XYZ file of C-alpha atoms in Angstrom:
147
model
C 4.046 15.511 -24.624
C 1.034 13.602 -22.557
C 0.187 13.911 -18.910
C -1.238 11.415 -16.995
C -4.840 11.023 -16.122
C -4.957 10.531 -12.261
C -7.784 9.398 -10.504
C -10.135 11.131 -8.621
C -8.369 10.572 -5.274
C -5.091 11.949 -5.613
C -5.714 15.195 -4.500
C -4.523 18.510 -6.183
C -2.380 19.519 -3.670
C -0.933 17.953 -0.581
C -2.614 14.842 0.447
C -6.180 13.562 2.263
C -7.024 10.795 3.721
C -8.819 8.534 2.182
C -11.717 5.800 4.005
C -9.952 2.377 2.332
C -12.198 -0.680 0.640
C -14.416 3.060 -1.598
C -11.063 3.789 -3.959
C -8.473 0.905 -2.898
C -7.921 -1.000 -0.497
C -4.413 -1.142 1.033
C -1.345 -3.620 2.549
C 1.033 -2.118 4.792
C 4.020 -2.601 5.688
C 6.786 -1.236 8.075
C 9.755 0.000 7.245
C 12.411 -1.861 5.895
C 9.911 -4.581 5.035
C 8.000 -2.370 2.788
C 11.046 -1.476 0.932
C 12.546 -4.850 0.395
C 8.784 -5.973 -0.395
C 8.611 -3.049 -2.842
C 12.165 -3.662 -4.697
C 10.921 -7.503 -5.471
C 7.687 -6.177 -6.696
C 9.583 -3.101 -9.318
C 11.863 -6.346 -10.294
C 8.962 -8.108 -11.256
C 7.006 -5.801 -12.908
C 9.811 -3.908 -14.883
C 8.937 -0.979 -12.533
C 5.943 -0.806 -12.761
C 4.459 -1.702 -9.901
C 1.239 -0.040 -9.632
C 0.880 2.908 -6.729
C 2.796 2.579 -3.473
C 2.698 5.509 -1.289
C 5.628 5.884 1.467
C 5.624 7.870 5.197
C 9.057 9.624 5.008
C 9.022 10.186 8.992
C 8.220 7.971 11.822
C 7.813 3.682 11.463
C 8.124 4.193 7.564
C 4.690 2.813 7.120
C 4.864 1.656 2.712
C 1.295 1.411 1.413
C 0.333 -0.816 -1.622
C -2.665 0.250 -3.015
C -4.634 -2.157 -4.780
C -8.052 -2.366 -6.606
C -11.189 -1.864 -4.082
C -12.474 -5.076 -2.197
C -9.533 -7.210 -3.506
C -7.871 -7.712 -0.002
C -11.167 -10.170 0.543
C -9.916 -12.576 -1.810
C -6.403 -13.216 -0.289
C -5.667 -14.978 3.423
C -3.081 -12.613 4.476
C -0.063 -13.631 6.484
C -0.854 -13.985 9.991
C -1.377 -10.290 11.799
C -2.801 -8.905 8.748
C -5.917 -9.483 8.951
C -5.887 -9.248 13.548
C -4.247 -5.870 13.065
C -0.461 -6.419 14.958
C 1.689 -4.322 12.851
C 5.128 -5.438 14.149
C 6.248 -8.143 14.233
C 5.120 -9.470 11.657
C 4.095 -6.545 10.014
C 1.391 -6.455 7.469
C -1.856 -4.858 8.507
C -4.378 -5.310 5.256
C -7.023 -2.250 5.198
C -10.244 -2.791 3.556
C -14.058 -3.172 2.887
C -13.495 -5.532 6.129
C -12.053 -3.545 8.259
C -14.422 -0.778 9.809
C -13.067 2.969 9.556
C -9.525 2.526 7.971
C -7.764 5.568 6.253
C -4.641 6.201 4.346
C -3.499 9.346 3.148
C -2.905 9.557 -0.217
C -0.569 12.382 -1.451
C -0.687 14.835 -4.030
C 0.979 13.745 -7.917
C 3.471 16.545 -7.157
C 4.554 18.996 -4.958
C 5.024 19.215 -1.235
C 3.239 16.179 -0.365
C 5.500 15.587 3.422
C 5.572 13.406 5.046
C 3.376 11.340 2.149
C 5.252 10.249 -1.207
C 4.349 8.166 -3.851
C 7.092 5.686 -4.793
C 6.846 4.994 -8.227
C 4.667 7.957 -9.465
C 0.909 9.017 -8.766
C -0.984 6.384 -10.595
C -3.291 6.679 -13.457
C -6.857 5.782 -13.552
C -7.633 2.206 -12.673
C -3.834 1.680 -11.747
C -3.512 -1.062 -9.153
C -0.863 -3.118 -7.081
C -1.397 -6.837 -8.713
C -3.192 -8.408 -5.108
C -1.631 -12.339 -6.304
C 1.341 -11.062 -6.872
C 1.652 -8.594 -4.025
C 0.121 -11.435 -1.630
C 2.833 -14.246 -2.582
C 5.587 -11.432 -2.412
C 4.000 -10.656 1.337
C 3.603 -14.569 2.880
C 7.435 -15.212 1.454
C 8.488 -12.138 3.537
C 6.691 -13.056 6.578
C 6.755 -17.173 5.759
C 10.296 -17.474 8.276
C 8.514 -15.687 11.043
C 4.894 -17.354 10.924
C 7.275 -20.616 10.625
C 9.489 -19.625 14.302
C 5.515 -18.742 15.861
């Protein structure tokens, strides 16, 4: 039996806040929208979408972790860079944002209210930013067209 080698930014217990743009960038979606994007992402990646953190209370945010700096390579849908959360529901956390933190749960144990949706990541494992961008853009396109 082999055990996963988790990145050093995954805590041993509980959860920790990490500054975005250093170990990862994050794209945040709210509630059912985040779940819908995750379901499409999981289908397209044969159940291996990469690291996705879910808040299990409150707004039920879903955070898709992409390589550090990768968020700057994409024109995220309206609101993603301006800080609007709902609608349209997306926010980019990366090196261009200042002092933005994301909670990261431990690989195992009690991490409430955060959890890994598809298991804690292995070293150098991230969500594919190009694929995620396409899914987020498609998910938000109907609302952007209405404005």
